[in-house]
Short mmCIF file of C-alpha atoms in Angstrom, two decimals:
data_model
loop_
_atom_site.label_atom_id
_atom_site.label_comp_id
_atom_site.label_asym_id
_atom_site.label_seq_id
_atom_site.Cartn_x
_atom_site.Cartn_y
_atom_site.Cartn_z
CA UNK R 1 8.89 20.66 -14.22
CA UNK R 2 8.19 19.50 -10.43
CA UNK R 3 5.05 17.45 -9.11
CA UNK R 4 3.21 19.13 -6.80
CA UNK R 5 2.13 16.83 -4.21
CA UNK R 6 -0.69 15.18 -4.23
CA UNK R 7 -3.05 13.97 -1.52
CA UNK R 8 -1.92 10.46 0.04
CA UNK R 9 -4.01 9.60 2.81
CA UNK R 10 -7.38 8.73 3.65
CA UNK R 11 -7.85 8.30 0.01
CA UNK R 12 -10.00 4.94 0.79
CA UNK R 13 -11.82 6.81 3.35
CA UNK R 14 -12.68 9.49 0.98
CA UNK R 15 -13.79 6.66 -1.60
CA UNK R 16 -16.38 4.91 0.68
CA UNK R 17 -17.66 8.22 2.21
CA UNK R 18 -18.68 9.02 -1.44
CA UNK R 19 -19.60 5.55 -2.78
CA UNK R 20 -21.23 3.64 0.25
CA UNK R 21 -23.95 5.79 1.07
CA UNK R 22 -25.43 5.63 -2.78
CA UNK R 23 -24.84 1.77 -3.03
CA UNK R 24 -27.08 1.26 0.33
CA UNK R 25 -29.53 3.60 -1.47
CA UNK R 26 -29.76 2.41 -4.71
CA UNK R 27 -29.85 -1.55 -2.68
CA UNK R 28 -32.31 -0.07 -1.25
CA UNK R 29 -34.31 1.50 -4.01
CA UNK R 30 -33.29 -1.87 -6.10
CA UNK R 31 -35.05 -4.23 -3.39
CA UNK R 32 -38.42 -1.62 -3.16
CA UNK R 33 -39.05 -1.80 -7.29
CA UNK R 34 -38.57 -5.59 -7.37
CA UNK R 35 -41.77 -5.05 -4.45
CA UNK R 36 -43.68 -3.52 -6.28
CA UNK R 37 -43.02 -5.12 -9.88
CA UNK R 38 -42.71 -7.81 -9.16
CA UNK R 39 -43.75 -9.33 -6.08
CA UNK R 40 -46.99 -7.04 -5.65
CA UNK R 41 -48.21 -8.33 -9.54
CA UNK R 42 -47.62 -12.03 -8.69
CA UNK R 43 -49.63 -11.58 -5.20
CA UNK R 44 -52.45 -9.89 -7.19
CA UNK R 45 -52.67 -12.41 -10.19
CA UNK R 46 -52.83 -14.87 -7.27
CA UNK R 47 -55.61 -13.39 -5.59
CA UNK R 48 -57.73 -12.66 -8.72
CA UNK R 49 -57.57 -16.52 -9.67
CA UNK R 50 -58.50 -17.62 -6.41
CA UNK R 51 -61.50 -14.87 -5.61
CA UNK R 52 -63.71 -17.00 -8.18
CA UNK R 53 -62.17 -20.21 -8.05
CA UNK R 54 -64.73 -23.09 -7.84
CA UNK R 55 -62.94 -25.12 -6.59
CA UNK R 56 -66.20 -28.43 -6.84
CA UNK R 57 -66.60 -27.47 -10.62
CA UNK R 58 -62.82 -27.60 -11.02
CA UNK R 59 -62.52 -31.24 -9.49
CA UNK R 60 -65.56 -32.69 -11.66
CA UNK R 61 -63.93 -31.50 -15.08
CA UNK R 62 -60.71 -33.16 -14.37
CA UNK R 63 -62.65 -35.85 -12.75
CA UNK R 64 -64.12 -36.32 -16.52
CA UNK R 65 -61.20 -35.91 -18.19
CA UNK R 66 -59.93 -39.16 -16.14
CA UNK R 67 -57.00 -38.00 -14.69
CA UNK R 68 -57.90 -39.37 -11.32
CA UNK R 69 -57.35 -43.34 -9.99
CA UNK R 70 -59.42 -42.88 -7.10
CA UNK R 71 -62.79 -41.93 -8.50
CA UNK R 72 -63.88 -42.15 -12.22
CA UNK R 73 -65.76 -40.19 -14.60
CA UNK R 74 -69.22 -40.48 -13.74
CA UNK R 75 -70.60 -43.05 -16.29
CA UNK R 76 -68.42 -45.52 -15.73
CA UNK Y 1 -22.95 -5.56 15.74
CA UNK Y 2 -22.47 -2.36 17.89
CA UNK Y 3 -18.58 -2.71 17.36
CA UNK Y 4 -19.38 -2.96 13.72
CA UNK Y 5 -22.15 0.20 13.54
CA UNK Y 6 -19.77 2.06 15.74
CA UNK Y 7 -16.89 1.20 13.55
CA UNK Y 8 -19.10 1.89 10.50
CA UNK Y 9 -19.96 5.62 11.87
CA UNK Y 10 -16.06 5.94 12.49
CA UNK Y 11 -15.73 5.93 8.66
CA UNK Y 12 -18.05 8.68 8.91
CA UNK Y 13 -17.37 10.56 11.45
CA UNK Y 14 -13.96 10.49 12.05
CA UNK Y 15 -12.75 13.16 9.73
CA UNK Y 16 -10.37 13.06 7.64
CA UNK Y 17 -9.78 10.25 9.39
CA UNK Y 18 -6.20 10.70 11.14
CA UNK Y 19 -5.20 6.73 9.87
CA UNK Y 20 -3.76 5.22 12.91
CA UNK Y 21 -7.23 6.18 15.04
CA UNK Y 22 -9.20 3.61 15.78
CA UNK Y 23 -11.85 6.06 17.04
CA UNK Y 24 -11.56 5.77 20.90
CA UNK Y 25 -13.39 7.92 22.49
CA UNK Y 26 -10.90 8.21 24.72
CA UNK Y 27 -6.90 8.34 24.08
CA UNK Y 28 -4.57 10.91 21.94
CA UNK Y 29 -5.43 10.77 17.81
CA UNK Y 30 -1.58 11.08 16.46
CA UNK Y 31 -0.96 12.81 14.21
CA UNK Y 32 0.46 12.45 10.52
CA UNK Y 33 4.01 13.28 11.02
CA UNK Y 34 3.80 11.57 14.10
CA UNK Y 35 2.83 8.39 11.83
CA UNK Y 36 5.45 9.66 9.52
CA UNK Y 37 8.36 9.99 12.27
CA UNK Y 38 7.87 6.69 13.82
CA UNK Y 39 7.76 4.87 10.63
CA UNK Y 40 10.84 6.77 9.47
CA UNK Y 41 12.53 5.46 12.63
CA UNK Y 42 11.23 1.89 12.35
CA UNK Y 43 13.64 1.79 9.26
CA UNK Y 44 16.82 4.15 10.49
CA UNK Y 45 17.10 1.13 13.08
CA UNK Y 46 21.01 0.49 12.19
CA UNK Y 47 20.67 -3.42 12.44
CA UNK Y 48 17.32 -4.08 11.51
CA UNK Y 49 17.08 -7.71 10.51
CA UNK Y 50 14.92 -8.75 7.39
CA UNK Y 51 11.96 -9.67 9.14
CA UNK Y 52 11.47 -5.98 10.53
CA UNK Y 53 11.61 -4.83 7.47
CA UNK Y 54 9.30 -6.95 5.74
CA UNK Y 55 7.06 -6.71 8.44
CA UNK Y 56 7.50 -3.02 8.51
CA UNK Y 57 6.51 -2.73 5.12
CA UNK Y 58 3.46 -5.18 5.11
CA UNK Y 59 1.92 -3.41 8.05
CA UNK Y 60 2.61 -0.06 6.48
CA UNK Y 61 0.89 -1.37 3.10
CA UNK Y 62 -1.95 -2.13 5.52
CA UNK Y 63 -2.84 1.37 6.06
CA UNK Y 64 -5.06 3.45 3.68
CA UNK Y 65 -2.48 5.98 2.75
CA UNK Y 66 0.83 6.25 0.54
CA UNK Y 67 3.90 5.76 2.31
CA UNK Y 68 5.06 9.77 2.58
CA UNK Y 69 8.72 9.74 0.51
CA UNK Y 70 10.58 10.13 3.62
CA UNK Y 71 9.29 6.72 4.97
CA UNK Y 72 9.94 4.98 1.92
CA UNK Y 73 13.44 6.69 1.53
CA UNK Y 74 14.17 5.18 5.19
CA UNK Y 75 12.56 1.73 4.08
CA UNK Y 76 15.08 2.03 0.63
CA UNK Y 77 18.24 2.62 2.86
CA UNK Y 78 17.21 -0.33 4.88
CA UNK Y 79 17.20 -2.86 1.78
CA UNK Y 80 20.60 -0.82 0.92
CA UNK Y 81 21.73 -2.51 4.76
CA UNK Y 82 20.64 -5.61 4.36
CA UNK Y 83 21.81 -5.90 0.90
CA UNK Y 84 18.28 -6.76 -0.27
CA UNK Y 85 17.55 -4.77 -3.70
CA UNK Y 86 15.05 -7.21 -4.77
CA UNK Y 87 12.88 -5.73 -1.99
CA UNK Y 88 13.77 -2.14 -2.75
CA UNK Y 89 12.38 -2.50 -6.38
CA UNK Y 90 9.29 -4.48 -4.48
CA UNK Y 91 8.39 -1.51 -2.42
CA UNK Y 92 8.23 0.93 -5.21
CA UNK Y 93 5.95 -1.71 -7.05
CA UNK Y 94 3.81 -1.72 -3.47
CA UNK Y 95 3.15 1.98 -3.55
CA UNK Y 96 2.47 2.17 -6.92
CA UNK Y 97 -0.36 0.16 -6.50
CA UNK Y 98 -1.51 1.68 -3.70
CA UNK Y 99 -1.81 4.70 -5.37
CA UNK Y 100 -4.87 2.80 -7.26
CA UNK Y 101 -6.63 4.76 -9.92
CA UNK Y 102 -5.06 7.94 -8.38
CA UNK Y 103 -2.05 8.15 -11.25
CA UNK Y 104 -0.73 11.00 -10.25
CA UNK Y 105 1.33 10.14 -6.85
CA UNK Y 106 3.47 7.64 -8.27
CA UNK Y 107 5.72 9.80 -10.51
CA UNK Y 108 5.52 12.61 -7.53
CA UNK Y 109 7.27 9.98 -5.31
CA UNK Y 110 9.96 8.93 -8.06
CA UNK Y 111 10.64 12.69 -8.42
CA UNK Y 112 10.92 12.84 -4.77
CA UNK Y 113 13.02 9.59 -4.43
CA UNK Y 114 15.39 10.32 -7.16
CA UNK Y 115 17.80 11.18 -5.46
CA UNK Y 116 18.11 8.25 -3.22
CA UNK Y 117 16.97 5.86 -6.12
CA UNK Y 118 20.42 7.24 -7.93
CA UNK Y 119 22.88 7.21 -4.66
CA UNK Y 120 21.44 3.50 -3.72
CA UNK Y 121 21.57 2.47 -7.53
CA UNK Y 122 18.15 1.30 -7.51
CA UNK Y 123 16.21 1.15 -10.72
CA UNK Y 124 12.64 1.51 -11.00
CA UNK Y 125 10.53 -1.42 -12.39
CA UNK Y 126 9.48 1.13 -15.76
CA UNK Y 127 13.42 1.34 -16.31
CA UNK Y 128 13.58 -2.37 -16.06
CA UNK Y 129 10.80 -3.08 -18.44
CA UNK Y 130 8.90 -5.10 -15.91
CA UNK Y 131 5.88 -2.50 -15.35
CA UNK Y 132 3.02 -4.61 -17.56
#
């Protein structure tokens, strides 16, 4: 029984023809879901903390819990 | 970055890519028994020295093809002149692996190169156990 022959060149050609143009897609689809579940969330949960952060009220209730050296609770 | 988009739409474009090009946009594309007949000659040289044929065959590994059985016969008959057998078994090592996942063009060229594998008294790596 005798090969036939089989196809010899431009077999690495043929492979990245095929396989480059989906790995810069699905790079590209990789790096546009990490946007938006990731970095879009974190932004957000950022931005909802902060729209009614006060920030006065904040400083006097760690000022009472005496965390800071440079002023001290009020009462002492 | 141009040379590397242009080269990059060469992979592309140039199709199927004729192996020697290196996409000019200008100058003759040879052609694949062009490739084949200069390489064949490369090895016929009579007193080709060690170096040509090492450097023969590393350039020719460079390319992204198999070495057509005719070039490789030429390359065989060159180790068989320079008395050089551990290269002969070498090359048919080389082109097995460039093959890569593609298992069938392997045992085509042993079926081709029998008879010059038999008349030179090379054995193949499989026959010689050292395959794994």
């Amino acid at each position: 029984m005798s090969l036939p022959k089989p196809l010899m060149r431009g077999l690495l050609g043929k492979r990245l023809r095929f396989h480059l143009p989906i790995a810069f897609t699905l790079s590209v689809v990789a790096a546009i879901a990490f946007k938006y579940t990731v970095t879009e969330p974190r932004k957000k949960a950022y931005a909802d903390f902060y729209k009614h952060y006060d920030a006065v009220k904040e400083f006097n209730s760690m000022r009472e819990a005496g965390v800071f050296e440079s002023v001290r609770p009020t009462g002492e | 970055f141009q040379n590397f988009a242009s080269r990059l739409s060469c992979i592309i474009v140039c199709f199927p890519a004729p192996l020697a090009s290196r996409c000019y946009s200008h100058g003759k594309v040879e052609t694949d028994e062009e490739f084949d007949s200069r390489w064949v000659t490369y090895f016929s040289k009579p007193d080709i020295d060690a170096w040509e044929l090492r450097k023969g065959m590393n350039t020719l590994i460079g390319y992204d093809l198999v070495p057509e059985p005719k070039i490789l016969d030429s390359a065989l008959k060159a180790c068989r002149r320079l008395d050089d057998l551990a290269s002969a078994i070498r090359i048919l090592e080389a082109v097995k692996e460039k093959a890569g996942p593609h298992k069938d063009i392997y045992p085509y060229l042993i079926q081709e190169l029998q008879p010059t594998l038999t008349e030179l008294g090379i054995s193949t790596p499989e026959e010689l156990g050292i395959d794994r």
